[in-house]
XYZ file of C-alpha atoms in Angstrom:
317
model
C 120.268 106.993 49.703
C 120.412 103.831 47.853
C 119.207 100.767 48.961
C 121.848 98.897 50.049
C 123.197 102.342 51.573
C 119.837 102.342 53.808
C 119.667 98.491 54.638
C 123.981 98.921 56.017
C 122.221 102.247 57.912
C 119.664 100.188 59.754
C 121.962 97.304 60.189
C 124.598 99.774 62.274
C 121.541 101.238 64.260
C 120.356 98.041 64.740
C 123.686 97.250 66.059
C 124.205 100.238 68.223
C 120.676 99.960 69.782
C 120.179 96.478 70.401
C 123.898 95.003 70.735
C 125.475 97.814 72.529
C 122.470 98.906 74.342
C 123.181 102.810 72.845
C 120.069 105.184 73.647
C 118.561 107.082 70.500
C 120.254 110.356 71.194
C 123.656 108.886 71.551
C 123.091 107.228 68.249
C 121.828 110.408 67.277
C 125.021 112.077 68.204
C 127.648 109.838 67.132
C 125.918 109.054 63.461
C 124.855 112.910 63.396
C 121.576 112.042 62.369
C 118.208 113.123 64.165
C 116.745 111.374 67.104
C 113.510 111.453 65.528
C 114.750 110.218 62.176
C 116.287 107.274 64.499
C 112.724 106.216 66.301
C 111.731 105.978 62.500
C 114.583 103.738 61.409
C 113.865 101.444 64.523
C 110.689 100.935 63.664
C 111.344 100.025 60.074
C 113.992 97.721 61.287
C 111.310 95.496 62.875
C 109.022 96.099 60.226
C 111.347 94.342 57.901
C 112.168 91.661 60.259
C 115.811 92.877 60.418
C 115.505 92.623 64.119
C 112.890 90.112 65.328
C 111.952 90.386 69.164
C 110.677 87.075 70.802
C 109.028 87.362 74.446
C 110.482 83.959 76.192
C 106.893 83.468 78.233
C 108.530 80.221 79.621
C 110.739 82.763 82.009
C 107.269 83.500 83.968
C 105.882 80.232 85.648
C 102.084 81.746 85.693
C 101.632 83.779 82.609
C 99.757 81.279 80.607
C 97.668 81.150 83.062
C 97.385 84.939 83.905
C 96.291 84.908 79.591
C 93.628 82.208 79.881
C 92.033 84.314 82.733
C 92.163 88.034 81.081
C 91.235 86.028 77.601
C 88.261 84.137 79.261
C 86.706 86.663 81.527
C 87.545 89.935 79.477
C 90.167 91.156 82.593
C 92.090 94.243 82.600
C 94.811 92.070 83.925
C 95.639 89.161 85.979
C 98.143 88.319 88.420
C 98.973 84.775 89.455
C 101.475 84.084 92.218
C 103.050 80.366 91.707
C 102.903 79.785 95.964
C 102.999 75.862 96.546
C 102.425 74.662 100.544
C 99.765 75.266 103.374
C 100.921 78.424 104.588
C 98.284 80.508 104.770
C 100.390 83.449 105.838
C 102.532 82.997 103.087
C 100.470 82.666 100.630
C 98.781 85.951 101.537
C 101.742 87.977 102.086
C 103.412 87.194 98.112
C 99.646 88.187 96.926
C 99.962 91.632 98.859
C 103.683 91.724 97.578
C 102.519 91.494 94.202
C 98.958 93.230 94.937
C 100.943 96.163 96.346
C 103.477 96.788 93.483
C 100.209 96.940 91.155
C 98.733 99.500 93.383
C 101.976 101.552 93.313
C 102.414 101.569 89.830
C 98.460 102.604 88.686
C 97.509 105.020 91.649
C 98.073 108.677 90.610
C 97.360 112.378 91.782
C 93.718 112.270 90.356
C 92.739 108.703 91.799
C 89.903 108.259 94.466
C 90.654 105.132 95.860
C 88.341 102.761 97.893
C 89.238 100.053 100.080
C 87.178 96.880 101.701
C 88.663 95.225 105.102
C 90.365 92.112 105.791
C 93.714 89.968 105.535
C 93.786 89.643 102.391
C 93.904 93.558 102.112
C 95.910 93.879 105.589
C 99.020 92.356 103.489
C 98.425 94.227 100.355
C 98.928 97.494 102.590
C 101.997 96.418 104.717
C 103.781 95.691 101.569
C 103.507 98.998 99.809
C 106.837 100.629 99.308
C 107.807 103.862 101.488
C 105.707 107.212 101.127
C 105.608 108.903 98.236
C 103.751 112.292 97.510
C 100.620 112.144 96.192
C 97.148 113.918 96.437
C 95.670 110.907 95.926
C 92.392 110.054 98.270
C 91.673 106.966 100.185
C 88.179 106.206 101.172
C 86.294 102.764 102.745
C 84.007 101.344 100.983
C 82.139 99.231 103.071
C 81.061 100.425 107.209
C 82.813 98.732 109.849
C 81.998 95.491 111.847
C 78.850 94.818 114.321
C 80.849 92.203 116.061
C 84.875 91.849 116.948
C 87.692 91.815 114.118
C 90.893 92.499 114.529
C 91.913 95.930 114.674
C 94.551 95.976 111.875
C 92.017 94.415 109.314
C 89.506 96.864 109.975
C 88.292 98.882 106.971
C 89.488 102.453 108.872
C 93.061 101.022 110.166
C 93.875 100.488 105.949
C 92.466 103.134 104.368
C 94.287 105.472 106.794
C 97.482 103.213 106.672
C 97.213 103.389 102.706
C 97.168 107.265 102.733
C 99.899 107.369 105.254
C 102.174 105.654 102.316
C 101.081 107.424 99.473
C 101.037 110.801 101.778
C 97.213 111.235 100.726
C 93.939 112.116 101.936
C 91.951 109.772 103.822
C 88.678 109.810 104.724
C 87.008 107.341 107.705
C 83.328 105.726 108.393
C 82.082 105.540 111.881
C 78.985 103.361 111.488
C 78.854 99.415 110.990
C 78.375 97.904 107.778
C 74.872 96.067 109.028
C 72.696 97.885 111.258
C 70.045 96.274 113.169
C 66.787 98.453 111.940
C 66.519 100.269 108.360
C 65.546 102.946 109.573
C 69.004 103.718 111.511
C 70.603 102.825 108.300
C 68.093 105.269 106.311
C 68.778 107.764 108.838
C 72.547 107.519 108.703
C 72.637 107.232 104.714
C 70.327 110.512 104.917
C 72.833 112.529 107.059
C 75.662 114.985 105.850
C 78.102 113.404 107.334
C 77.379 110.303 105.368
C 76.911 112.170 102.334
C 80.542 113.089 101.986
C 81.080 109.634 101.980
C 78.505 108.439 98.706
C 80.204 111.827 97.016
C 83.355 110.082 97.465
C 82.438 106.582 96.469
C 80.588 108.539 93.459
C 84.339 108.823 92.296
C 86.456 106.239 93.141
C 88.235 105.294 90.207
C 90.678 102.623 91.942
C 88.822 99.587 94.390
C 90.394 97.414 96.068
C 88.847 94.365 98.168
C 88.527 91.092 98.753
C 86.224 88.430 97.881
C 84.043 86.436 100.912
C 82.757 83.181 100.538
C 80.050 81.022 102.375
C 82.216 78.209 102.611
C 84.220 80.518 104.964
C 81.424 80.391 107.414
C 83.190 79.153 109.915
C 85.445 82.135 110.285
C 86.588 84.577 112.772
C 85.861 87.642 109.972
C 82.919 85.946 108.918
C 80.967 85.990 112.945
C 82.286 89.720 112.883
C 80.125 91.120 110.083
C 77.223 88.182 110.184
C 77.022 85.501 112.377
C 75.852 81.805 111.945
C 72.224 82.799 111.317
C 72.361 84.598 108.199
C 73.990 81.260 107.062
C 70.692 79.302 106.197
C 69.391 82.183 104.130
C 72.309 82.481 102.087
C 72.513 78.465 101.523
C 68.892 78.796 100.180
C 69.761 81.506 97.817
C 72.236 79.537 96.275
C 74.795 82.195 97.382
C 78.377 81.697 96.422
C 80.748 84.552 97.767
C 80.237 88.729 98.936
C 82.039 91.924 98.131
C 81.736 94.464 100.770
C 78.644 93.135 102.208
C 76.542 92.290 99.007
C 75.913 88.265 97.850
C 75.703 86.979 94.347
C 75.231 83.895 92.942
C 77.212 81.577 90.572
C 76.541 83.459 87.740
C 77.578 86.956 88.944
C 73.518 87.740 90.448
C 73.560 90.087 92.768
C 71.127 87.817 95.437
C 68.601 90.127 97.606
C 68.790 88.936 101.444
C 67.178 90.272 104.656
C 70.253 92.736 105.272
C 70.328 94.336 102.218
C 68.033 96.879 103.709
C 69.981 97.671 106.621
C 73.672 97.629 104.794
C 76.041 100.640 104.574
C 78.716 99.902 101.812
C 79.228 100.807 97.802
C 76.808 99.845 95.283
C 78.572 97.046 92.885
C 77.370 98.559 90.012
C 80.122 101.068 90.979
C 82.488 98.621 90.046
C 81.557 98.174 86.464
C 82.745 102.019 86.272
C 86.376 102.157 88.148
C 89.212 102.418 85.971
C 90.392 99.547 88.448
C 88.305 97.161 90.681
C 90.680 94.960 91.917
C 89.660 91.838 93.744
C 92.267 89.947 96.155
C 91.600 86.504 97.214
C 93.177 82.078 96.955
C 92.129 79.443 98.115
C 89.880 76.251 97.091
C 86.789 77.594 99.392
C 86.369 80.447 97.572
C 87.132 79.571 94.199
C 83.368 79.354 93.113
C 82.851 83.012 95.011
C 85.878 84.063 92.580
C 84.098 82.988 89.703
C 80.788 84.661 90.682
C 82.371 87.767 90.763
C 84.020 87.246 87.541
C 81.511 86.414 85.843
C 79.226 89.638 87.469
C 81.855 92.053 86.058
C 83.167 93.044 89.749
C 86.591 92.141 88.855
C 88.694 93.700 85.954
C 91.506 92.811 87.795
C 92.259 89.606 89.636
C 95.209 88.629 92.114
C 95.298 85.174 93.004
C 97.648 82.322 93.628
C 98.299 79.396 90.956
C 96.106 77.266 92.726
C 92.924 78.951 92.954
C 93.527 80.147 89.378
C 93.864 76.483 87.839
C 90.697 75.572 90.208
C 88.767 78.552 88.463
C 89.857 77.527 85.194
C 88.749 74.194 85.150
C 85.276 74.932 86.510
C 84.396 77.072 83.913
C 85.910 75.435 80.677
C-alpha cells in the first residue's frame, strides 16, 4: 500500500469511527479488513495528528480544582461537588450522590470493605443504586458510641445497610469505640469474637469514613463518642481533626491522648495500605482536620464540596 493509498485508508476509518460513530467490527465488516488491524490504524491516526482529541475541562465546574488537589497531595482521585448555599442537608446529600457512584463503580467481588459512622456516611449509603450481586464484605471499622447517636448513623445500621445493596456479607461490632478501663478494652481486643474482627480489618482493601474535627465540639456526634472533657486535652495537643477515634495534628501526627488506651477501632496505618481510603467531609470547621489527614496519608481519595476544597487550597499554598 502506497502512501497516499494508506493516509485515504485512515482518513475513511477516521471518518467511519469518529463521524459516524461506527464500532471497530462494523468497520471491520464493511471495509473487510481485521478488527485488530483497525485498533492499529486508530491509533496511528492520532499518532499522526490526523484526528486530534481535545478534553473541553471548562464543561466540569470543579475539575481544576479536583487536579490541584490529586497534584498537591499525591491523591488517587478527588471529587469536588460545586454546592453553593447553607444547606447543610444538601450539601451532604450531592457528596453521598457523588460519594456513592464512586463506591459503586470500584467495589468488586474480592473487596473487604470498612466503614466509619456518621452523616456524612449516612448519605453516601442511602444514595447507592439498587442491589447488585456481589460477595463483597462489609465490616466497621471503628466500635460503636458510649453515649446517644442516632440510630441510622451508627457504624452497625451502614455497614449492614451497605451489604444489603451490594447483596454482601456484613459483619457487626457490639462493643463501644471508648471503653472506660484498658483493661475491658484489652480484654475485649483479646477475645475470639473480636479477633474475627482485626482478621477482617487485616484486609480491607476499600475504607470509607469521615473526617471529625475539634471545632465540631459542640456537636450532637461529637458528646456521643467524647464529651466536653476530652476537649481541653485535645486543644493542648494542638489537635486538628479524628478518623475513627484517633487525633492528629496539622501535619498529619498521629497525637497520643488519654483514650488511646482504651479505644476499639482500625489502626491508621491501615490506611496507607487500602487500595481505597476514602475520606468524606465540607465545611470551613473542618477544613484544617481535612488537611491533617491529607497531609498524614489517610486520604488517597477525597470527596468534598467546592468550598472546603478552595479553603484547603489556599491554606496550604
Amino acid at each position: 500500500m502506497d502512501n497516499n493509498e494508506e493516509i485515504r485508508l485512515m482518513l475513511k476509518v477516521a471518518q467511519m469511527y469518529y463521524d459516524n460513530d461506527m464500532t471497530q467490527s462494523e468497520i471491520s465488516k464493511e471495509l473487510g479488513i481485521y478488527r485488530t488491524t483497525i485498533s492499529r490504524m486508530l491509533k496511528k491516526i492520532r499518532e499522526k495528528g490526523i484526528v486530534k482529541i481535545t478534553i473541553n475541562y471548562s464543561l466540569s465546574e470543579t475539575f481544576s480544582i479536583e487536579r490541584q488537589l490529586v497534584e498537591r497531595f499525591g491523591l488517587k482521585e478527588a471529587i469536588v461537588v460545586p454546592v453553593t448555599g447553607d444547606d447543610k442537608k444538601a450539601k451532604l446529600k450531592v457528596m453521598g450522590q457523588a460519594c456513592a457512584q464512586l463506591v459503586s463503580r470500584i467495589v468488586g467481588d474480592e473487596d473487604v470493605v470498612g466503614l466509619a459512622w456518621g452523616s456524612s456516611l449516612a448519605e453516601v449509603i442511602n444514595e447507592l443504586e439498587e442491589p447488585r450481586e456481589s460477595s463483597a464484605v462489609f465490616v466497621p471499622m471503628v466500635g460503636g458510641p458510649s453515649g446517644k447517636l442516632e440510630s441510622q448513623f451508627h457504624v452497625n445500621t451502614l455497614v449492614y445497610a451497605a451489604a444489603q445493596k451490594f447483596k454482601g456479607t456484613s459483619y457487626l461490632i457490639d462493643v463501644p469505640a471508648i471503653l472506660e478501663l484498658k483493661e475491658t478494652r484489652d480484654q475485649i481486643v483479646e477475645s475470639q469474637y473480636f479477633q474475627n474482627i482485626s482478621d477482617l480489618w487485616e484486609k480491607v482493601t476499600i475504607a470509607i469514613f469521615g473526617i471529625g474535627s475539634i471545632q465540631m465540639k459542640g456537636s450532637a456526634t461529637w458528646n456521643s463518642f467524647y464529651g466536653n472533657e476530652l476537649f481541653e486535652e485535645l486543644e493542648r495537643g494542638q489537635i486538628v481533626g479524628d478518623i475513627c477515634s484517633q487525633f492528629f495534628d496539622i501535619d498529619g501526627n498521629l497525637v497520643t491522648t488519654s483514650i488511646s488506651e482504651r479505644r476499639i477501632a482500625i489502626g491508621l496505618d491501615h490506611l496507607h495500605k487500602t487500595k481505597y481510603s476514602i475520606g468524606v467531609a465540607e465545611s470551613p470547621e473542618k477544613a484544617d482536620a481535612i488537611i491533617g489527614a491529607l497531609r498524614g496519608k489517610y486520604v488517597n481519595v477525597l470527596v468534598t464540596t467546592e468550598e472546603t476544597a478552595r479553603i484547603i487550597l489556599e491554606r496550604t499554598v
